[in-house]
Coordinates of C-alpha atoms and ligand atoms in Angstrom, one line a residue:
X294 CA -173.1 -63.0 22.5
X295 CA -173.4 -66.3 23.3
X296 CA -174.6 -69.2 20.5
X297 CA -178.0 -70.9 20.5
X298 CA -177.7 -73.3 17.8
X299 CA -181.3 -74.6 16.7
X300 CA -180.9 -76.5 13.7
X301 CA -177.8 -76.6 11.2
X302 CA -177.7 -77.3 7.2
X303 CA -176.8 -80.3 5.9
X304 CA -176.8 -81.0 2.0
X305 CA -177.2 -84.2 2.1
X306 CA -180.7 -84.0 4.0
X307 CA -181.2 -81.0 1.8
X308 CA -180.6 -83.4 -1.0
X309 CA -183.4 -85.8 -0.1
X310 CA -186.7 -85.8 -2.2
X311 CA -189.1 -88.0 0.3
X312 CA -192.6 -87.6 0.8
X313 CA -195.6 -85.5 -0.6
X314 CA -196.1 -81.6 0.0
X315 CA -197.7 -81.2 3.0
X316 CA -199.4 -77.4 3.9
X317 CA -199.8 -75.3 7.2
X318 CA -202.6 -72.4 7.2
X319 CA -200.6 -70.1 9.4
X320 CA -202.5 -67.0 11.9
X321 CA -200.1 -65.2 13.0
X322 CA -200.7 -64.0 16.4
X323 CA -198.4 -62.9 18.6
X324 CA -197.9 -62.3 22.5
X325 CA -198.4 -58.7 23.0
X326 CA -194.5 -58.6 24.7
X327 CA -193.6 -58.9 20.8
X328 CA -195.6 -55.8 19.9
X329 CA -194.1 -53.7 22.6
X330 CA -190.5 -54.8 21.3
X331 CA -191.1 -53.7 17.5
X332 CA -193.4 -51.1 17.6
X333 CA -192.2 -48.0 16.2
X334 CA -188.2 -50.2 15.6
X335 CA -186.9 -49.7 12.2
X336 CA -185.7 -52.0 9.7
X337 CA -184.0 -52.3 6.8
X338 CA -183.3 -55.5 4.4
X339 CA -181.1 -55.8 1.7
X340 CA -182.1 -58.7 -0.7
X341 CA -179.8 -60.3 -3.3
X342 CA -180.9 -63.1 -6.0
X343 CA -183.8 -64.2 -7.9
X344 CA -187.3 -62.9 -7.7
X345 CA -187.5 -66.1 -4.9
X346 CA -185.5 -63.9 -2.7
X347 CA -187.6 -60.9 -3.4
X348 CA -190.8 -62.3 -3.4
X349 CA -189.0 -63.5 0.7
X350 CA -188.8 -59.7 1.2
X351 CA -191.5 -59.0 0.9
X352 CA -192.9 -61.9 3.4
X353 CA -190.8 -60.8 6.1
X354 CA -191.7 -57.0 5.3
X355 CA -195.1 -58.1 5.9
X356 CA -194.9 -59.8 9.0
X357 CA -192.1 -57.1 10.4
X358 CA -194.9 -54.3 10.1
X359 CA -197.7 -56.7 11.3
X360 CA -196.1 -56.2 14.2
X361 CA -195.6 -52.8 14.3
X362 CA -191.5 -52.6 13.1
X363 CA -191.7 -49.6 10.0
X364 CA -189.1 -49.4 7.1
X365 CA -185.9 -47.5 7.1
X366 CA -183.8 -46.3 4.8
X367 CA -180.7 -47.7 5.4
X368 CA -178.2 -50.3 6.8
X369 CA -178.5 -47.7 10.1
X370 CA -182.0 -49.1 11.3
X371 CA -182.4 -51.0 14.2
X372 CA -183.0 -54.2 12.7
X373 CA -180.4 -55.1 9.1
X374 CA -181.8 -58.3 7.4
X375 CA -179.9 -59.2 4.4
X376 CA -181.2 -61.7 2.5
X377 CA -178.6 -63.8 0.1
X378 CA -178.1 -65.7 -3.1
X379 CA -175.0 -68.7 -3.4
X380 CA -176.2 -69.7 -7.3
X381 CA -172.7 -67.7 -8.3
X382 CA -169.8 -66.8 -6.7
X383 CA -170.4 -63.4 -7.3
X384 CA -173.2 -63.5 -5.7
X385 CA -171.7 -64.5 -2.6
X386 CA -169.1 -62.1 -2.9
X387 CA -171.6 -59.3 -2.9
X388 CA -173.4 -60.4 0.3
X389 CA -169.6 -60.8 1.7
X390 CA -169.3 -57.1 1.3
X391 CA -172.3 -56.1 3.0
X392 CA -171.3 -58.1 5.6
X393 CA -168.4 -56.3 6.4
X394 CA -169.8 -53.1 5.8
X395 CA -172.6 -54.2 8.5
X396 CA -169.6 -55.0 10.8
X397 CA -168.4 -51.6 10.6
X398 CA -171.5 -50.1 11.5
X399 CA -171.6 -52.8 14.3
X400 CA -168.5 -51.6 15.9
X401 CA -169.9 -48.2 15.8
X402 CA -173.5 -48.4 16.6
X403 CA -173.4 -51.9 19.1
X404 CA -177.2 -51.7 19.3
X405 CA -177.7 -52.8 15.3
X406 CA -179.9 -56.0 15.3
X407 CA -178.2 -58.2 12.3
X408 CA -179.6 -60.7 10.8
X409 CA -178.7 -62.9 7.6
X410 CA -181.0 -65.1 5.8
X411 CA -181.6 -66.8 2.4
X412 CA -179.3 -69.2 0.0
X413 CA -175.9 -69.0 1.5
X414 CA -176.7 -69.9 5.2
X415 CA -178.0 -72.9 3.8
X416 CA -174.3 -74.6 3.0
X417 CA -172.3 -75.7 6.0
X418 CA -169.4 -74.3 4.6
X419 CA -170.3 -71.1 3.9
X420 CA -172.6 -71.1 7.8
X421 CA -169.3 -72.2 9.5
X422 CA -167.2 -69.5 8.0
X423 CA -170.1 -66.7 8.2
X424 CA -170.7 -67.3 11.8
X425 CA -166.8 -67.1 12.8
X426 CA -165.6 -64.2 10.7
X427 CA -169.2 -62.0 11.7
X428 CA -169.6 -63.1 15.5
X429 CA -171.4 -60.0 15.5
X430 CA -174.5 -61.5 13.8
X431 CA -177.4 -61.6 16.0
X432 CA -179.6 -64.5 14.0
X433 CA -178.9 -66.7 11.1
X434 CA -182.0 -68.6 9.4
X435 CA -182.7 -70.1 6.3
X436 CA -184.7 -70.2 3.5
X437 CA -187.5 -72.7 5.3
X438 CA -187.8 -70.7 8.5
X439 CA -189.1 -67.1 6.9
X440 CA -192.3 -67.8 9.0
X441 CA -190.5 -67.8 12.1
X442 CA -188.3 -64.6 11.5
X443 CA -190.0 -62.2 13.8
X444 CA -190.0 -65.0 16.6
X445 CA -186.0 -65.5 16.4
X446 CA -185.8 -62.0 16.0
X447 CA -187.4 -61.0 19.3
X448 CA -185.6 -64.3 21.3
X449 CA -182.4 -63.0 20.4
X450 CA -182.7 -59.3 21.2
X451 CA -184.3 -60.9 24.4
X452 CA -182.0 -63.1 25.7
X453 CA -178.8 -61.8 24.5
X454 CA -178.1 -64.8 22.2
X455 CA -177.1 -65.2 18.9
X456 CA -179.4 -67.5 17.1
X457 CA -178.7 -70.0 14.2
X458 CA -181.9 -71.8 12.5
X459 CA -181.1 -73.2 9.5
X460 CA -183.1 -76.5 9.2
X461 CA -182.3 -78.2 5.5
X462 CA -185.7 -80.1 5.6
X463 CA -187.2 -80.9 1.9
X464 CA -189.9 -77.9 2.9
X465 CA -193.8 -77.3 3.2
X466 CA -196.1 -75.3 1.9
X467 CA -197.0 -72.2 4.1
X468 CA -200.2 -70.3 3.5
X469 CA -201.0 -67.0 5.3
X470 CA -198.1 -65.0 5.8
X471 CA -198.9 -61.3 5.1
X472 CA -197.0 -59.5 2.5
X473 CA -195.8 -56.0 1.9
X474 CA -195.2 -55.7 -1.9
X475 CA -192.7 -53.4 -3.5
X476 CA -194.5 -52.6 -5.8
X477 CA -198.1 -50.8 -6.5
X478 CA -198.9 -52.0 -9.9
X479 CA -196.7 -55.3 -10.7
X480 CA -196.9 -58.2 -8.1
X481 CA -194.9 -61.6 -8.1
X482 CA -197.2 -64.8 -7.0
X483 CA -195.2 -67.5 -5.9
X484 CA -196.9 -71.0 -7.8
X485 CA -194.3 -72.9 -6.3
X486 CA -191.1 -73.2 -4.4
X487 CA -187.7 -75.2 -4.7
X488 CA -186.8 -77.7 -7.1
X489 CA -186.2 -81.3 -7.9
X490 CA -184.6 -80.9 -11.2
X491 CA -180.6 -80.7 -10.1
X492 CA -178.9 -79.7 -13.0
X493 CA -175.7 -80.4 -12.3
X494 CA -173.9 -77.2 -11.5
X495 CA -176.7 -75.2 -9.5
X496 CA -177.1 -75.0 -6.0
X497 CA -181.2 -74.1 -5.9
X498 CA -182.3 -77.5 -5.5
X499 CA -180.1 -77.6 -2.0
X500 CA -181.0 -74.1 -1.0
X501 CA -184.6 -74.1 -1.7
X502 CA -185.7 -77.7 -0.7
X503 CA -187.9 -80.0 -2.8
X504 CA -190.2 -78.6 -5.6
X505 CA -194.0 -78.5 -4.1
X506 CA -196.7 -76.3 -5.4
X507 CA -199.2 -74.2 -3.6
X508 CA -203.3 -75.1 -4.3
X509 CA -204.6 -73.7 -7.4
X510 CA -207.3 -72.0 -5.4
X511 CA -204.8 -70.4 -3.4
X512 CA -203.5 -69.2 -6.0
X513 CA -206.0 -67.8 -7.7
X514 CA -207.6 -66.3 -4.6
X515 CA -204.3 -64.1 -4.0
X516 CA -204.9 -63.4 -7.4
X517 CA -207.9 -62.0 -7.4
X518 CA -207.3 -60.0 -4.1
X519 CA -204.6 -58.6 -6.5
X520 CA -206.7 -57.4 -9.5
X521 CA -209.0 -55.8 -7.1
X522 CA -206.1 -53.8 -5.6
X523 CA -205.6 -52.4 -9.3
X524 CA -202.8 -54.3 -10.0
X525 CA -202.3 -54.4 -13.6
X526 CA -199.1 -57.1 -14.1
X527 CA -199.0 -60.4 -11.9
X528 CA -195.8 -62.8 -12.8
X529 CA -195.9 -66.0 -11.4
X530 CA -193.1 -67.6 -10.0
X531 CA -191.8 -71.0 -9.8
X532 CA -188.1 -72.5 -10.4
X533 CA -189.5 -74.6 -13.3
X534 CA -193.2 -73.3 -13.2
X535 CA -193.7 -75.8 -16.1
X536 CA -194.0 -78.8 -13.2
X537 CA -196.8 -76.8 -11.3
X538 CA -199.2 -79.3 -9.8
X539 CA -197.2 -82.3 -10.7
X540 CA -196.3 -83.2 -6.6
X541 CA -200.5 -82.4 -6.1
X542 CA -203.6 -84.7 -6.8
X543 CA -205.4 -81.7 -7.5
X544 CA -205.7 -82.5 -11.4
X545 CA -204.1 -78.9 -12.4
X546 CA -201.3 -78.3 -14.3
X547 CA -199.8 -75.6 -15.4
X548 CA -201.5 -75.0 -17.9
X549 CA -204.7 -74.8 -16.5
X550 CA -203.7 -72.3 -13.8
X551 CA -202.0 -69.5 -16.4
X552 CA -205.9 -70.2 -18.4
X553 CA -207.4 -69.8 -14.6
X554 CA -205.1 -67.1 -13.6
X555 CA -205.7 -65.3 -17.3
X556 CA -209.7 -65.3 -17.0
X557 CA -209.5 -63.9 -13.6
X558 CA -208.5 -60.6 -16.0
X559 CA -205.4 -59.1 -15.0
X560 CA -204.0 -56.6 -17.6
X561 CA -200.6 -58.3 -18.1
X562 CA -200.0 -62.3 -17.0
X563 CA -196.5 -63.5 -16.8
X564 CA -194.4 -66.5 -15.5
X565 CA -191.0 -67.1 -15.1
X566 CA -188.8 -69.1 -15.7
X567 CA -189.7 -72.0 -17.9
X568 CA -187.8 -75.1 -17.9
X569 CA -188.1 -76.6 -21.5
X570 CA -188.1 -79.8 -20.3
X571 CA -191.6 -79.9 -19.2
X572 CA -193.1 -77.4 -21.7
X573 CA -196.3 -78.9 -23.5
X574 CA -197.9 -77.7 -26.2
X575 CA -201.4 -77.2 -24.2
X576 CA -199.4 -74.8 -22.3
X577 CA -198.3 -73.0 -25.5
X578 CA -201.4 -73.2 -27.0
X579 CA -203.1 -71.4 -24.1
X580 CA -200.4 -68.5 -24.1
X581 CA -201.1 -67.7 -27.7
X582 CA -204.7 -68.3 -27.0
X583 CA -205.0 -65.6 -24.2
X584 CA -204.3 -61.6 -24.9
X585 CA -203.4 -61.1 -21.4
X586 CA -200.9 -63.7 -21.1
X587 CA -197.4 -61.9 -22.3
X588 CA -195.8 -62.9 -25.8
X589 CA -192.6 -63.3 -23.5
X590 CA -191.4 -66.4 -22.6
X591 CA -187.7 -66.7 -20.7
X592 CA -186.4 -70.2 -21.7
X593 CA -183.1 -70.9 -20.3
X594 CA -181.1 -73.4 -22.6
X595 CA -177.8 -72.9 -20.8
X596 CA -175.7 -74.6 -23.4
X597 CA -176.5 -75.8 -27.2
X598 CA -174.0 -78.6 -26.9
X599 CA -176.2 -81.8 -26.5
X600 CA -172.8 -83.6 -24.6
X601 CA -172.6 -80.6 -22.1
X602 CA -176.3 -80.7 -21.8
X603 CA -176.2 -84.0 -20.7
X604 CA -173.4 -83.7 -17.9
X605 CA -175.4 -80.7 -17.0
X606 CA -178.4 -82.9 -16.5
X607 CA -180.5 -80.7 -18.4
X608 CA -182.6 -83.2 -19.9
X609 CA -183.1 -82.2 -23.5
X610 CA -180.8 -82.3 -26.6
X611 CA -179.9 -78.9 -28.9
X612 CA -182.7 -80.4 -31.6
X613 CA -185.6 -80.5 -28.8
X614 CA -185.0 -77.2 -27.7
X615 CA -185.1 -75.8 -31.4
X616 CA -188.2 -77.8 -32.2
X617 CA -189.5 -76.4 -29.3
X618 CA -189.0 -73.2 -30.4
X619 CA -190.3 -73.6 -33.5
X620 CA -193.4 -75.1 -32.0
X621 CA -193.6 -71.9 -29.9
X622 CA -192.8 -69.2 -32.7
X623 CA -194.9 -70.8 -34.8
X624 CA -198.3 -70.5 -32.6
X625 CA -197.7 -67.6 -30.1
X626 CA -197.4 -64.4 -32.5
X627 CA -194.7 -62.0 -32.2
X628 CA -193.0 -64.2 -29.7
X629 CA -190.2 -62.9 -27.7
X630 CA -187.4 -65.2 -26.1
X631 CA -185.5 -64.6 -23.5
X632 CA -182.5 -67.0 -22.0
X633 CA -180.0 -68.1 -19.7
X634 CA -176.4 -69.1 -20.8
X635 CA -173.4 -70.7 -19.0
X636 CA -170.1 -70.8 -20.4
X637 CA -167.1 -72.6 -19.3
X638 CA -169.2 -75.5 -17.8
X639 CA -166.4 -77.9 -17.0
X640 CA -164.1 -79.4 -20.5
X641 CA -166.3 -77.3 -22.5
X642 CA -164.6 -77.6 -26.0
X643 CA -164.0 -75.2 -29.1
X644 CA -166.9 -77.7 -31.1
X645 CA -169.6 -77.3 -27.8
X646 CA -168.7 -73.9 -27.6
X647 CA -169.5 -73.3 -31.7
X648 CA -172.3 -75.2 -30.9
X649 CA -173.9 -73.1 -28.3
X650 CA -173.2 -69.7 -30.9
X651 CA -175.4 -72.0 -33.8
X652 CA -178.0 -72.3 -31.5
X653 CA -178.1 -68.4 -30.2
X654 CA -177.9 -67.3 -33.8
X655 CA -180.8 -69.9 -34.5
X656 CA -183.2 -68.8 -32.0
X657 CA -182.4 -64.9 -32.5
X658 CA -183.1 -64.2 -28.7
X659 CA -184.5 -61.1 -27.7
X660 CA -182.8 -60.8 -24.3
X661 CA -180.0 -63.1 -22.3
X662 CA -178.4 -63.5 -19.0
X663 CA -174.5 -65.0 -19.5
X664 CA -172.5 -66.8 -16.7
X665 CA -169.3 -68.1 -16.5
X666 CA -169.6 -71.5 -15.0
X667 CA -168.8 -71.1 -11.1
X668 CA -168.3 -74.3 -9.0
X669 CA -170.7 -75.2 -6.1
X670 CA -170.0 -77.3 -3.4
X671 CA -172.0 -80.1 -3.1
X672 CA -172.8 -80.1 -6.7
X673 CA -172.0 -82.9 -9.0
X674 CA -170.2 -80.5 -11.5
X675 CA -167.8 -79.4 -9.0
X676 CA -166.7 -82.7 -8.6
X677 CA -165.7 -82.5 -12.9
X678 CA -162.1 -82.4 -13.8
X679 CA -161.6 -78.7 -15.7
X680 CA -158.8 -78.2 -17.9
X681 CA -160.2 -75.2 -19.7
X682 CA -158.4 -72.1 -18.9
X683 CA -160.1 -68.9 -17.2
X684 CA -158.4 -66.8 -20.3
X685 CA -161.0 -69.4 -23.0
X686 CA -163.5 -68.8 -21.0
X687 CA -163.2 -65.2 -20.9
X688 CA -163.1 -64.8 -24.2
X689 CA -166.3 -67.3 -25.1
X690 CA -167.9 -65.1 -22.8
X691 CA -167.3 -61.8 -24.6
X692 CA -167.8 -63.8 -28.0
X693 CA -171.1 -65.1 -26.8
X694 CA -172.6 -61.7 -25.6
X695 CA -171.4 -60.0 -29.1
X696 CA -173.8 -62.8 -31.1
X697 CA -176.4 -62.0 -28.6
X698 CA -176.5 -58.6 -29.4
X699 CA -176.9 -59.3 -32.9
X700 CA -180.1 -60.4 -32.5
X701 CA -180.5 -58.4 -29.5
X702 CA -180.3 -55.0 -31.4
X703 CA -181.7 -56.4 -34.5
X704 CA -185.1 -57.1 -32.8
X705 CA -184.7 -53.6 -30.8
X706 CA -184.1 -51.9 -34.5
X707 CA -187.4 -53.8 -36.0
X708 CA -189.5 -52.0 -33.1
X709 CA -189.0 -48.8 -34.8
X710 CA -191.7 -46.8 -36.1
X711 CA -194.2 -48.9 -34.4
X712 CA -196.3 -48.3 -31.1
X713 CA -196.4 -50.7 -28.2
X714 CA -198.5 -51.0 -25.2
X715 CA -196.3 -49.4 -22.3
X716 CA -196.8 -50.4 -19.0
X717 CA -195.3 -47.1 -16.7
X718 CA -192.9 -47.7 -14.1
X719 CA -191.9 -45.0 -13.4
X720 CA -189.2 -42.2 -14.1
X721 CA -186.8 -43.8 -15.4
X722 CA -183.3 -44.7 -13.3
X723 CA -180.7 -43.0 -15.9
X724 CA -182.9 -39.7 -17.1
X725 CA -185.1 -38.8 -14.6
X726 CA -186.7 -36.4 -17.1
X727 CA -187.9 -39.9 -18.9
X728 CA -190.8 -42.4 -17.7
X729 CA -189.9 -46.3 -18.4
X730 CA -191.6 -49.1 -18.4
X731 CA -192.2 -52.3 -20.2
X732 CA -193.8 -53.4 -23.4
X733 CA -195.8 -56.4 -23.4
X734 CA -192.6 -58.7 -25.1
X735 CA -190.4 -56.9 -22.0
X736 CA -188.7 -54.6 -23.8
X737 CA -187.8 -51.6 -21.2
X738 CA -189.1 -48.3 -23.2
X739 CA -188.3 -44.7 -22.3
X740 CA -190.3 -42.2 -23.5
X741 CA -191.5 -38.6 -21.6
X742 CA -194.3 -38.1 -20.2
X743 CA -196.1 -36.6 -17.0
X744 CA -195.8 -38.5 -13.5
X745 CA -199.8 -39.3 -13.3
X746 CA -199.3 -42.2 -16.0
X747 CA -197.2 -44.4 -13.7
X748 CA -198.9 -47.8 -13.4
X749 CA -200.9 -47.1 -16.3
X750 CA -200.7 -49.0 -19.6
X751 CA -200.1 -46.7 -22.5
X752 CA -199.2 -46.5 -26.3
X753 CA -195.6 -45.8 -27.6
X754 CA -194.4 -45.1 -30.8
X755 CA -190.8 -46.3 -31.2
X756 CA -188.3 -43.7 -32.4
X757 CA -184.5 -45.2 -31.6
X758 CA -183.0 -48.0 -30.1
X759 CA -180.3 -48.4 -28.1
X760 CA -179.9 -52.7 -27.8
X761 CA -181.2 -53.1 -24.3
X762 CA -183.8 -50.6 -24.2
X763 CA -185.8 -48.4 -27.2
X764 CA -187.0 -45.1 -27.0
X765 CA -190.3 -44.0 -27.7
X766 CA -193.1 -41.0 -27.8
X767 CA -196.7 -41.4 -26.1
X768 CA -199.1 -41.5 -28.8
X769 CA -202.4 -41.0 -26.8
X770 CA -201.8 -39.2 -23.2
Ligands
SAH37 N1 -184.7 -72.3 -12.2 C1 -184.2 -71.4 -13.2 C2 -183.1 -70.5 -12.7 C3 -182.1 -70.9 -11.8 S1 -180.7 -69.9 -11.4 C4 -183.8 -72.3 -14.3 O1 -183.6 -73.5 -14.2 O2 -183.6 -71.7 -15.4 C5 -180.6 -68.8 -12.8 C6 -179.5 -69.1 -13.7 O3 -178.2 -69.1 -13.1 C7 -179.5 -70.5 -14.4 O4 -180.4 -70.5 -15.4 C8 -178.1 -70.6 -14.8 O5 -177.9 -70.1 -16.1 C9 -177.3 -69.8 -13.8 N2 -176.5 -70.7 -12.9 C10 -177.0 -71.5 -12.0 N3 -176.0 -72.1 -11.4 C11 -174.8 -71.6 -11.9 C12 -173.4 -71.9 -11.7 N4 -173.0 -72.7 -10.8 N5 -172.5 -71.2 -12.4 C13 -173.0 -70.3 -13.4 N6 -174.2 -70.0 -13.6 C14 -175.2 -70.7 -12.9
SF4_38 FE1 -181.1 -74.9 -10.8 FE2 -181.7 -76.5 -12.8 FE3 -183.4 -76.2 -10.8 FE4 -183.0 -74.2 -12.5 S1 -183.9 -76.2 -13.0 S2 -183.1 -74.1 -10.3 S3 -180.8 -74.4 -13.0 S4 -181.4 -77.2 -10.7
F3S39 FE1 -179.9 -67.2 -5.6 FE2 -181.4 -68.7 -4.0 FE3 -182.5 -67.4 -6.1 S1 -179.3 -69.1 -4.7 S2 -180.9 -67.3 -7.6 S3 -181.6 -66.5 -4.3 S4 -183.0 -69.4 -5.3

């Protein structure tokens, strides 16, 4: 295939932070030549990452069957799209491997329409290496050129050339795509997108663009289209959703969007994720103040050592995010907290370390995600001299995740013997003859029970835990 090369990444203008957040009301029509060239084609995409990525899937599901393309099952549909995360190495090494697998089923079944999106196309590096090794790949776009993915798709299969559109400009806010959600009874809402805080080990804020927010009203509109679907969870997603509305003249924060969102009535209101930097008290006083928004709160601290902290760029000190804590245990009943930890962050010492196991044992989390520090390019931490050795880090790790589970398992032990509201997801993926679901502080629950309550929110009595999930009997079918 020969190359069309419409725009290529660059960090540095990935880097830049100019300007407001401007908006485009897209209507997408299409000539009808692009109808006749999906209708009744299959695809298939395989997404890896945050719920940003998923929340893309589902975009480009959307549009795919707008225009007449329907779902298949597997990497053997006529159009692959796999969509990929670069936050961790091992996340990129995962996307690797579906690469090659895809370039097996290439060399077997030429007529394969590949195509790879998301976070690691948008480092020159990693788009330099990607489009040598898999010449096979029939477009390349990145994380700001979603809206154009059926467009690029039909060029290439049209005129035989393999596309690359990665353009690494801050980003807009685009309104009316059309979605096709995974889900029938829990829906993600994008708030806002990318991120200006660049901590200094994470790739996001080079991936994703500039943090800009969509308009409340939007918002709330897709929303309320939502609840009257019977939808019974919505999570709203941001990077830090704490900054909603700060890049707007609109007057709301985010705080006045979950109170907007909440009275709007869904069942179950959640967010994610929370940076503690910009967490208010208004905003914690209208999460305790509202039933429907989730006693859950997912507040990654990363480290508890305030030096580390600060060459992370995090922006708070170990005491703040205690206080903050405190502030919110003390007002939101029966709070949970979830986290996200990083160990081995460049020259982390014994005394950070021991710092950052005080502060899990503090705060008694109720759930964590633990990373060992992997190097970016392009990142300021990269650039850190490191004489830590992979055997330390590999031990805080393990050390770290055994105090988690202290509190992990002592909060799963506590739920016994009392009933929770349940919302059913389904049967559950390591006893089919189970139902899961979730409890309103996210704690996954299975219990049995009949098919017919999936999507439903019911009551379950606690009888054993097991750490990272309880299990439970209905109390009212
Ligand atoms: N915006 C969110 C989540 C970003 S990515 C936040 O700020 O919390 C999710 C998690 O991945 C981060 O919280 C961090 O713990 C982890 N992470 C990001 N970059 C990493 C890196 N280079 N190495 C290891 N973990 C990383
Ligand atoms: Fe990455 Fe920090 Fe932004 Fe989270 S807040 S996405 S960790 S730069
Ligand atoms: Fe990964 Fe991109 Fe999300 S790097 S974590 S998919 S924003």
């Amino acid at each position: 295939m020969k190359s069309k090369i419409i725009n290529e990444p660059s960090l540095k203008k990935a880097s830049l932070r100019q300007g407001g957040t401007s908006f485009e009301y897209v209507n997408n029509k299409y000539p009808k030549e692009i109808y006749d060239f999906f209708n009744g084609k299959t695809f298939y995409i395989r997404t890896y990452g945050c719920q940003a990525n998923i929340r893309d899937e589902e975009t480009m599901k959307g549009m795919l069957k707008e225009v007449g393309a329907v779902e298949g099952e597997d990497e053997l549909s006529d159009i692959v799209i796999i969509n990929t995360c670069a936050v961790r190495e091992n996340a990129e090494d995962k996307c690797y491997g579906e690469l090659g697998q895809l370039k097996n089923i290439y060399q077997t079944k030429k007529k394969i329409i590949t195509v790879l999106c998301g976070c690691m196309v948008e480092e020159p590096e990693i788009l330099d290496y990607v489009v040598k090794t898999f010449p096979f790949l029939s477009v390349v776009f990145g994380t700001h050129e979603i809206r154009d993915c059926v467009n690029l798709i039909y060029e290439s299969a049209r005129d035989g050339d393999s596309i690359i559109a990665v353009n690494s400009k801050p980003g807009e806010v685009i309104e009316g795509l059309p979605v096709h959600r995974n889900n029938r009874y829990k829906a993600y809402v994008n708030i806002m997108y990318g991120c200006d805080k660049f901590c200094t080990y994470c790739i996001v804020p080079f991936t994703r663009g500039k943090e800009r927010s969509r308009r409340y009203q939007d918002i709330i509109t897709e929303c309320q289209e939502l609840i009257d679907d019977g939808y019974q969870e919505i999570t709203l997603l941001g990077q830090n959703v704490n900054a909603y509305g700060n890049d707007l003249k609109e007057g709301y924060d985010f705080a006045d969007l979950l109170e907007g969102v909440a009275k709007l009535g869904i069942p179950r209101l959640r967010f994610t994720t929370s940076h503690p930097w910009n967490f208010n008290d208004r905003m914690i006083d209208i999460i305790a103040s509202y039933d429907n928004i989730m006693n859950f709160i997912h507040l990654p601290v990363q480290s508890g050592s305030d030096e580390i902290l600060k060459r992370m760029g995090r922006r708070y000190t170990k005491a703040e995010y205690l206080d903050l804590v405190k502030r919110m245990k003390e007002r939101i009943p029966n709070l949970a907290l979830s986290t996200d930890l990083i160990v081995g962050f460049p020259n982390e010492s014994d005394e950070d370390f021991n710092e950052t196991l005080d502060l899990v044992d503090q705060v008694g989390y109720d759930a964590a995600f633990t990373f060992i520090y992997s190097p970016r390019k392009g990142t300021p931490a990269a650039k850190m001299k490191d004489d830590i050795s992979k055997e330390t880090k590999g031990e805080r790790f393990k050390e770290l995740v055994n105090h988690l589970e202290v509190s992990i398992s002592k909060s799963a032990e506590a739920m016994i013997g009392h009933t929770y509201k349940v919302l059913v997801d389904g049967p559950s993926k390591t006893n089919p003859e189970l139902l899961s679901g979730y409890t309103e502080s996210n704690k996954l629950v299975h219990f049995k029970g009949g098919i017919r309550l999936v999507g439903q929110i019911v009551n379950v009595r606690i009888t054993e835990s097991h750490t990272y999930s309880v299990i439970g009997e209905l109390v009212d079918e």
